[in-house]
mmCIF file of C-alpha atoms and ligand atoms in Angstrom:
data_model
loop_
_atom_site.group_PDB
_atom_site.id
_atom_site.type_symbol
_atom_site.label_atom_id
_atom_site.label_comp_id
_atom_site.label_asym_id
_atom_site.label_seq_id
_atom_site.Cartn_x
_atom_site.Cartn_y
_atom_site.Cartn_z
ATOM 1 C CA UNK A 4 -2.336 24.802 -28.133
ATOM 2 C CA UNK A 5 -2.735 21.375 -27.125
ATOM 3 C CA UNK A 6 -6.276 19.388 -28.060
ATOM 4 C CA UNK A 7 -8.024 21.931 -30.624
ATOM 5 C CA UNK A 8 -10.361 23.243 -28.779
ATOM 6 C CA UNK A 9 -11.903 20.134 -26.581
ATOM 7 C CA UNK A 10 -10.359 22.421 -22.912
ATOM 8 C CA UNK A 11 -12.158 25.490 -23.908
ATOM 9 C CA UNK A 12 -14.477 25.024 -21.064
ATOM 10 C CA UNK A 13 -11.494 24.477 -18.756
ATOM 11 C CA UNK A 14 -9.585 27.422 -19.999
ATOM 12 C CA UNK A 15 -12.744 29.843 -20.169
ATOM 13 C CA UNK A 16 -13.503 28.861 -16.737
ATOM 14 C CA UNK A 17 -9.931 29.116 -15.709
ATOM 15 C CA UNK A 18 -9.355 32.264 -16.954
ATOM 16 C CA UNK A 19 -12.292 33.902 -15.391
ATOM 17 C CA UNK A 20 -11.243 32.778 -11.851
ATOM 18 C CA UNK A 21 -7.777 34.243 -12.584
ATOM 19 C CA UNK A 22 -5.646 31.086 -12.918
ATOM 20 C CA UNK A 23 -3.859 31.006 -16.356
ATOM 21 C CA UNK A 24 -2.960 27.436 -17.818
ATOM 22 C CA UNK A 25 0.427 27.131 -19.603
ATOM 23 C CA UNK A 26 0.731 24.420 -22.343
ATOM 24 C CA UNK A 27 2.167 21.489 -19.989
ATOM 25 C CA UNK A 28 -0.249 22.336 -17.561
ATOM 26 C CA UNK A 29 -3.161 22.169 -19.885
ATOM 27 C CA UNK A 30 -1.778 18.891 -21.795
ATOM 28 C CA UNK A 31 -1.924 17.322 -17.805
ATOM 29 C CA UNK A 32 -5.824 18.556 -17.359
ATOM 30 C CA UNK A 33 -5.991 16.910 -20.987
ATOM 31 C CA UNK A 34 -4.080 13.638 -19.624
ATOM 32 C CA UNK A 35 -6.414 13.544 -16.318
ATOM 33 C CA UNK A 36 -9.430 13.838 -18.304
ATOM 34 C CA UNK A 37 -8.840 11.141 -20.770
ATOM 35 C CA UNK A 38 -7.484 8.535 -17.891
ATOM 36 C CA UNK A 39 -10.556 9.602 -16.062
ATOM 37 C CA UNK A 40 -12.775 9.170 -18.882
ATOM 38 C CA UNK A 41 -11.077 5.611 -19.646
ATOM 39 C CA UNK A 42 -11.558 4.516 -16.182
ATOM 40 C CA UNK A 43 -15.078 5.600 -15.669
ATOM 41 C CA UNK A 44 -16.441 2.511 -17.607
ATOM 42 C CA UNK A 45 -15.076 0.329 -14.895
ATOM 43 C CA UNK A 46 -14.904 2.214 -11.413
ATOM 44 C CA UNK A 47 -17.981 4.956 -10.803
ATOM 45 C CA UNK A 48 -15.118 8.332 -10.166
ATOM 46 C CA UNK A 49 -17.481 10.761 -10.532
ATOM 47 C CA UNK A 50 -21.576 11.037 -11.156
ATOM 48 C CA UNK A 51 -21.100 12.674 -14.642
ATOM 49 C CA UNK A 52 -17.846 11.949 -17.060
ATOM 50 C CA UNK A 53 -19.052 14.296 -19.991
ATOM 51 C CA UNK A 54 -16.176 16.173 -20.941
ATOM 52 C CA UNK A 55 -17.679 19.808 -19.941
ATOM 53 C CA UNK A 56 -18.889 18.750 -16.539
ATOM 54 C CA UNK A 57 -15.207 17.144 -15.557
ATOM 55 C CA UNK A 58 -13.541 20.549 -16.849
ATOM 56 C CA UNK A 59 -16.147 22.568 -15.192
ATOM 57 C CA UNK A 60 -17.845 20.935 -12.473
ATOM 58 C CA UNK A 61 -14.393 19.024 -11.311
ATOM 59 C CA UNK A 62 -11.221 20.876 -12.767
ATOM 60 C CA UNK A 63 -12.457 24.225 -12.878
ATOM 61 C CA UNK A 64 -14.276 24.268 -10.013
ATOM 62 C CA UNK A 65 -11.131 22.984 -7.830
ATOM 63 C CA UNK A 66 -8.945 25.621 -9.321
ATOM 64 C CA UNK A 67 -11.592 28.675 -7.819
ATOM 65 C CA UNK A 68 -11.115 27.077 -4.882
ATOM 66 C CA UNK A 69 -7.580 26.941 -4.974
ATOM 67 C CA UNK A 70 -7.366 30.712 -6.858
ATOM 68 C CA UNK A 71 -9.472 32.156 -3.947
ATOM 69 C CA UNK A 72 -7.045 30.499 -1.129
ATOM 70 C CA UNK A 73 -4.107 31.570 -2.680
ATOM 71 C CA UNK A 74 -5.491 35.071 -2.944
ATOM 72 C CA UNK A 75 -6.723 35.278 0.991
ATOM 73 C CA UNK A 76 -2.695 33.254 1.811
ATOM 74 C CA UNK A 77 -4.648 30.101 3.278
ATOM 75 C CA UNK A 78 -2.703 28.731 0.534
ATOM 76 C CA UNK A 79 0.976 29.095 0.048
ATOM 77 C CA UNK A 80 2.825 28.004 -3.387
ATOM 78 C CA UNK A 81 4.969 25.496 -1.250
ATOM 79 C CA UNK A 82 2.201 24.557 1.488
ATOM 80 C CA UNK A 83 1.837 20.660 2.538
ATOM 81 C CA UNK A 84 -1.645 19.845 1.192
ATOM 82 C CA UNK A 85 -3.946 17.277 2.697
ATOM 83 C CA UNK A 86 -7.029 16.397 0.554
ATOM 84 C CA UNK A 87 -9.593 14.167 2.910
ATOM 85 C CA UNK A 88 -11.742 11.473 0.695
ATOM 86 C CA UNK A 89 -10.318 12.661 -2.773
ATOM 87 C CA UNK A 90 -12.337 10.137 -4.536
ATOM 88 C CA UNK A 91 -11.146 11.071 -8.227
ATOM 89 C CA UNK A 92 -8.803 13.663 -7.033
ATOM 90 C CA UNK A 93 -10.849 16.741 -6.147
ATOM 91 C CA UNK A 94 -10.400 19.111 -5.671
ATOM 92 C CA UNK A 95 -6.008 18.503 -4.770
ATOM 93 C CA UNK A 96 -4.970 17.031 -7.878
ATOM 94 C CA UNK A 97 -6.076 20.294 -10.059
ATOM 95 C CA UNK A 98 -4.658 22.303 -7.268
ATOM 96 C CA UNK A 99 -0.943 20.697 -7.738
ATOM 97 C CA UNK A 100 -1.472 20.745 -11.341
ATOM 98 C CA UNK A 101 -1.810 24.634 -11.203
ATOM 99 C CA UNK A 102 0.440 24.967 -8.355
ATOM 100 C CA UNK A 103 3.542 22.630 -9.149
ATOM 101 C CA UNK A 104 5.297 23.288 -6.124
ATOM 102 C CA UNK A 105 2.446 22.002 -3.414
ATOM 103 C CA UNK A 106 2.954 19.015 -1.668
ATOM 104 C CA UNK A 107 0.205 17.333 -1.802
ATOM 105 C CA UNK A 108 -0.870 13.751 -0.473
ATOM 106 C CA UNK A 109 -4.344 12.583 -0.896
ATOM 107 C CA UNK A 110 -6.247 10.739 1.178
ATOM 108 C CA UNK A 111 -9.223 8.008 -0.102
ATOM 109 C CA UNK A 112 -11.360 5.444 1.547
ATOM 110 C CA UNK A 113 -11.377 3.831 -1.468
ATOM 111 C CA UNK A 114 -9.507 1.061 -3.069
ATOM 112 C CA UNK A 115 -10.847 1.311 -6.282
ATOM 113 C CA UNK A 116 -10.333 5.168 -6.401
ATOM 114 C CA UNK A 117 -6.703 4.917 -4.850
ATOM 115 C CA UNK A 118 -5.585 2.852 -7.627
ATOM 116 C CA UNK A 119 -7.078 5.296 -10.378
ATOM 117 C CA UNK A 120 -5.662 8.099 -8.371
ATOM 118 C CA UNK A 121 -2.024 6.236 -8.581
ATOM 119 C CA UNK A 122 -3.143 5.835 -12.587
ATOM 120 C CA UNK A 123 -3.975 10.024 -12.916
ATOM 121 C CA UNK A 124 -1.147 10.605 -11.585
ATOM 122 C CA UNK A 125 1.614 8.723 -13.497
ATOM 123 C CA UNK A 126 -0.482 10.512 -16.619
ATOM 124 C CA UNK A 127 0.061 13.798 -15.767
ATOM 125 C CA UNK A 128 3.229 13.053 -14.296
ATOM 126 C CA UNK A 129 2.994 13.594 -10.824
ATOM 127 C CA UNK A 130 5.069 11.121 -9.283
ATOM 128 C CA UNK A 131 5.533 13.029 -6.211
ATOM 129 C CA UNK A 132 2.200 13.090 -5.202
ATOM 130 C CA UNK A 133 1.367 11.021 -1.716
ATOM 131 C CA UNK A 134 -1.699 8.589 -2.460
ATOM 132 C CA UNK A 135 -2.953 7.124 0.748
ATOM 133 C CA UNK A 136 -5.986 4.085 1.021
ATOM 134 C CA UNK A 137 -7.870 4.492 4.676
ATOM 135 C CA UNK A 138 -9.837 6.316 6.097
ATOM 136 C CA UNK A 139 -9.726 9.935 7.767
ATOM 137 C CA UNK A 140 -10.732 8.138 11.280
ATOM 138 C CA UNK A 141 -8.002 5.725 11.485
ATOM 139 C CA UNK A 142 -4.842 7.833 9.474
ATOM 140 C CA UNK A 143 -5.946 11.094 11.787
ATOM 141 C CA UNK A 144 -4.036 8.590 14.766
ATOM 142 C CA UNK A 145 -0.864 8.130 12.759
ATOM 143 C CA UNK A 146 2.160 9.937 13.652
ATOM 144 C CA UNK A 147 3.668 10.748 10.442
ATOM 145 C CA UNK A 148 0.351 12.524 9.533
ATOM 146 C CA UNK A 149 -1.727 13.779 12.681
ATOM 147 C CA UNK A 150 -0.810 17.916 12.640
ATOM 148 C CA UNK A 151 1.541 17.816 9.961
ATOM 149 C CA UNK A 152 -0.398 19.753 7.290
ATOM 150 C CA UNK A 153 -0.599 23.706 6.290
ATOM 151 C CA UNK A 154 -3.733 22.938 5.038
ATOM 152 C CA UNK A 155 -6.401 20.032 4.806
ATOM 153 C CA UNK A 156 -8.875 20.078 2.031
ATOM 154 C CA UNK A 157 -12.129 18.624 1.964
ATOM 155 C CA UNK A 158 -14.917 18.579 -1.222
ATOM 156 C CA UNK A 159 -18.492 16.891 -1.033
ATOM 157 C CA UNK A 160 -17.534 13.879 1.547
ATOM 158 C CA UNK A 161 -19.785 14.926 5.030
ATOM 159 C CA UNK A 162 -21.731 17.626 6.895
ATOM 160 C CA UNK A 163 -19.566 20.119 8.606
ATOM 161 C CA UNK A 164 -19.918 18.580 11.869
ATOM 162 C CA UNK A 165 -18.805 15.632 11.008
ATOM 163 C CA UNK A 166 -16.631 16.562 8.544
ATOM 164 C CA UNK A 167 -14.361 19.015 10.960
ATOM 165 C CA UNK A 168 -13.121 15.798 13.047
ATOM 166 C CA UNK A 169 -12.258 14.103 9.921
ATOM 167 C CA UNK A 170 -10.347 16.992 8.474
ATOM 168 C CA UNK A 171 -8.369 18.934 11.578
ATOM 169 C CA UNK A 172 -7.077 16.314 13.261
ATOM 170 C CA UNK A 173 -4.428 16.861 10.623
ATOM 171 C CA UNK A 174 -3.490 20.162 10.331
ATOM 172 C CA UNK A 175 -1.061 21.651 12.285
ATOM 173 C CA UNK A 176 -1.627 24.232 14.827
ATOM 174 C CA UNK A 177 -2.192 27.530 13.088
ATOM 175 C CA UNK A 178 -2.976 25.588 9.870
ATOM 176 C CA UNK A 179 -5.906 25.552 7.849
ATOM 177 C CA UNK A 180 -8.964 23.137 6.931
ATOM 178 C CA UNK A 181 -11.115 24.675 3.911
ATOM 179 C CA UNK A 182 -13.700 22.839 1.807
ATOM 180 C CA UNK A 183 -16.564 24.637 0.142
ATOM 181 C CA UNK A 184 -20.005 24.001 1.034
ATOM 182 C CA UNK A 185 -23.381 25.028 -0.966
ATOM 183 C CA UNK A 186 -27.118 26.346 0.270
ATOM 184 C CA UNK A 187 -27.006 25.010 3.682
ATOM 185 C CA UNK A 188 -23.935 26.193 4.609
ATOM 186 C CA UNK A 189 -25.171 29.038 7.407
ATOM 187 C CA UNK A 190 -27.299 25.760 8.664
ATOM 188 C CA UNK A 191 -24.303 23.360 8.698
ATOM 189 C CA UNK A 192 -21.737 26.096 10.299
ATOM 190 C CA UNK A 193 -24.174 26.431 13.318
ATOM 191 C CA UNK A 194 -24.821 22.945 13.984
ATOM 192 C CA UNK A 195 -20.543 22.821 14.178
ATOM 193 C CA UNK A 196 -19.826 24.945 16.471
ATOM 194 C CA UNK A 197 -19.828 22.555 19.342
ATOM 195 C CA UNK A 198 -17.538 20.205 17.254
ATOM 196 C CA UNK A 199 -15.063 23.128 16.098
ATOM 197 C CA UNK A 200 -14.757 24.078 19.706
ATOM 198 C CA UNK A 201 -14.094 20.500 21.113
ATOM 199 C CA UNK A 202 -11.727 20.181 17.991
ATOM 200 C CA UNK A 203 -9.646 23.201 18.131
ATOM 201 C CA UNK A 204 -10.480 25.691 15.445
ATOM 202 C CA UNK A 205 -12.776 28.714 14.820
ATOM 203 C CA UNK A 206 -14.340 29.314 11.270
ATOM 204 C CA UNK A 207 -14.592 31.906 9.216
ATOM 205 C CA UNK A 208 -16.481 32.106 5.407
ATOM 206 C CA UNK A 209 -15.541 33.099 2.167
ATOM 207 C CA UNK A 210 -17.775 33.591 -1.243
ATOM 208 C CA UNK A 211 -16.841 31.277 -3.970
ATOM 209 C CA UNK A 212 -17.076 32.918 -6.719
ATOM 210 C CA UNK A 213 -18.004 29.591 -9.278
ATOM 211 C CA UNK A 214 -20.355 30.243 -12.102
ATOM 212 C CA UNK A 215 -23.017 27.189 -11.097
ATOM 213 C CA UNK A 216 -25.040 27.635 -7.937
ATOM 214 C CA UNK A 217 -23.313 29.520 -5.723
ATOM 215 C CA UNK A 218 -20.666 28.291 -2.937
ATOM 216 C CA UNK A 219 -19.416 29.069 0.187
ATOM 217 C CA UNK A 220 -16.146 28.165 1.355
ATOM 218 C CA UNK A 221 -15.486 27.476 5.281
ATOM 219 C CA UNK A 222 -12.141 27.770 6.494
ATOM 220 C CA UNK A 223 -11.553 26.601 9.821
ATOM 221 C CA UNK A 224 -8.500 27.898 11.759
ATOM 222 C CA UNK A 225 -6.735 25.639 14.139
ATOM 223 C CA UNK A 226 -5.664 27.006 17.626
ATOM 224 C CA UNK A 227 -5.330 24.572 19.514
ATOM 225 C CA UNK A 228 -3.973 20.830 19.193
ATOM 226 C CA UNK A 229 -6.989 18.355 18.478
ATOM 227 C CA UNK A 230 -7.605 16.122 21.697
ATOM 228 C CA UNK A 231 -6.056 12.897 21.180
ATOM 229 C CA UNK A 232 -9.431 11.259 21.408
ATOM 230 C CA UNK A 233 -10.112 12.496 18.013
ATOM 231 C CA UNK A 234 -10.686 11.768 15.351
ATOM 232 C CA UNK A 235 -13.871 8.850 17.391
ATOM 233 C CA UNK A 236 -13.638 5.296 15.003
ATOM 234 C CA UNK A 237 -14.436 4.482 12.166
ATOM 235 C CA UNK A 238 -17.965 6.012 11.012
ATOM 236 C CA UNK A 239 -18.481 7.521 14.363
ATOM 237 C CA UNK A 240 -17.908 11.253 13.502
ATOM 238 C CA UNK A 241 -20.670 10.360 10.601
ATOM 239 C CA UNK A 242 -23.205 8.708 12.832
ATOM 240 C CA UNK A 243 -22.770 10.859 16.009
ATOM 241 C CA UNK A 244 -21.438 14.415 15.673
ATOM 242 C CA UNK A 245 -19.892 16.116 18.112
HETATM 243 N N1 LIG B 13 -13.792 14.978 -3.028
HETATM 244 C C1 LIG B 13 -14.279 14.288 -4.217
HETATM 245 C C2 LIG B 13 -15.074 13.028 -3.878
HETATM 246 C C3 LIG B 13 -16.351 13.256 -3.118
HETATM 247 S S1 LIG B 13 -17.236 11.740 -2.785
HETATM 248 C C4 LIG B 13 -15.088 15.248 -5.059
HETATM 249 O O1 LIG B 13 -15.408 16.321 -4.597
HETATM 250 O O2 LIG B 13 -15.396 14.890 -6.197
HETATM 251 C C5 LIG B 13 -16.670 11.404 -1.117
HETATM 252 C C6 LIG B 13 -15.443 10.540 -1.078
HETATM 253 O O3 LIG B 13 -14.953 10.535 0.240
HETATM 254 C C7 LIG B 13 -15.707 9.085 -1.473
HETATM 255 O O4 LIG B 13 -14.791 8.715 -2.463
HETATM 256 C C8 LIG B 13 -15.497 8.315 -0.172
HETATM 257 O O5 LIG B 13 -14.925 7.041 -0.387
HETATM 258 C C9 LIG B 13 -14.564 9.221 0.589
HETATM 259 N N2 LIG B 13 -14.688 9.154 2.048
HETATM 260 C C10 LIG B 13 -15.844 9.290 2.768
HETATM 261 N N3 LIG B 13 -15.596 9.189 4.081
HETATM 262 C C11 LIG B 13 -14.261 8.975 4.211
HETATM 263 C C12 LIG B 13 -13.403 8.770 5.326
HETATM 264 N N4 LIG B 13 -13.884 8.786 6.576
HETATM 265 N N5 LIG B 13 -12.086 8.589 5.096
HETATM 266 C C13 LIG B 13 -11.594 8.580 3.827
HETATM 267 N N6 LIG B 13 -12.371 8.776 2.729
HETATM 268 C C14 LIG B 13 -13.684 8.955 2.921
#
């Protein structure tokens, strides 16, 4: 067993959300905690670096997600994964880690959180893994990524409303967007409907079964090409919601 003991809350967690970790899988989580961990000191990743709440809060949590999409087929084992303002990889990078054969390219406003990003994932040896700087506005306009995507993921970054024009611009039609949301979520998916319409997609909810507070993932169904006026610039999905 790699580490003596310092995953058990990763692999207690894991295990109870169905996703078994084999040894090079759970030497990676063991890699991506200790770069993250290093890195913390300089660049502010994530709110809390203890060792439990990155295995719970981060890894585990991620993989719930990812166990509960592969279980409903919004995820496939091969899909082309989007992951909108990553910041220190969350919830895609645990998803590829448990999923080797995703293609996964995240996507970070960030500079700072890019490079780390590049750093996680030469440690757990994830070359192929696409790491784009910008933001969600301006890279929903290029061609090589606007629809191309089975499914976009999105954890903590905006409000439904504003998040759906950040996220579905890049799925393809018939795709998938899915990030989980918390206590306001009933709140935040009737304040979107006017945005999910304008957008393209319909939504539908799903229980996350996580052991903190409890979560609700949205997944929004595309069926219809975004309008090309969308994703609005920079900041303006954030400031004015459709
Ligand atoms: N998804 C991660 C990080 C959440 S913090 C997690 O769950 O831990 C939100 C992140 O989204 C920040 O790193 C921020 O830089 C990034 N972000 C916010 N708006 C963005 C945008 N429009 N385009 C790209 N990244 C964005």
């Amino acid at each position: 067993m790699v580490c003596s003991g310092v995953l058990e809350p990763l692999f207690g967690d894991a295990r109870r959300y169905g996703v078994p970790l084999s040894e090079a899988q759970s030497a990676q989580f063991a890699a991506y905690l200790r770069v993250l961990q290093d890195w913390q000191a300089r660049v502010n990743l994530v709110g809390d670096a203890a060792s439990d709440v990155v295995q719970r809060r981060h890894f585990a949590e991620s993989l719930a997600l990812g166990a509960l999409l592969r279980e409903r087929e919004v995820l496939r084992p091969d899909a082309r994964v989007l992951d909108v303002g990553a910041g220190a990889g969350f919830p895609g990078l645990p998803l590829r880690i448990a999923w080797p054969g995703l293609r996964l390219t995240l996507l970070e406003a960030t500079a700072k959180k890019t490079a780390f990003l590049a750093a996680a994932c030469e440690a757990i040896g994830c070359p192929d893994v696409t790491i784009l700087t910008g933001r969600a506005e301006t890279l929903g306009h290029d061609r090589a990524l606007r629809g191309q995507f089975d499914l976009v993921l999105a954890r903590a970054v905006a409000p439904l409303r504003s998040l759906a024009e950040l996220m579905l611009p890049f799925a393809r039609v018939g795709g998938r967007a899915a990030t989980p949301k918390g206590s306001r979520v009933t709140q935040e998916l009737t304040e979107a409907q006017t945005a999910l319409a304008a957008l393209g997609a319909r939504a539908v909810t799903l229980p996350l079964p996580v052991s903190g507070a409890p979560q609700t993932v949205v997944v929004m169904i595309k069926t219809a090409a975004t309008p090309a006026e969308y994703p609005r610039k920079d900041g303006v999905p954030r400031r004015s919601p459709l």
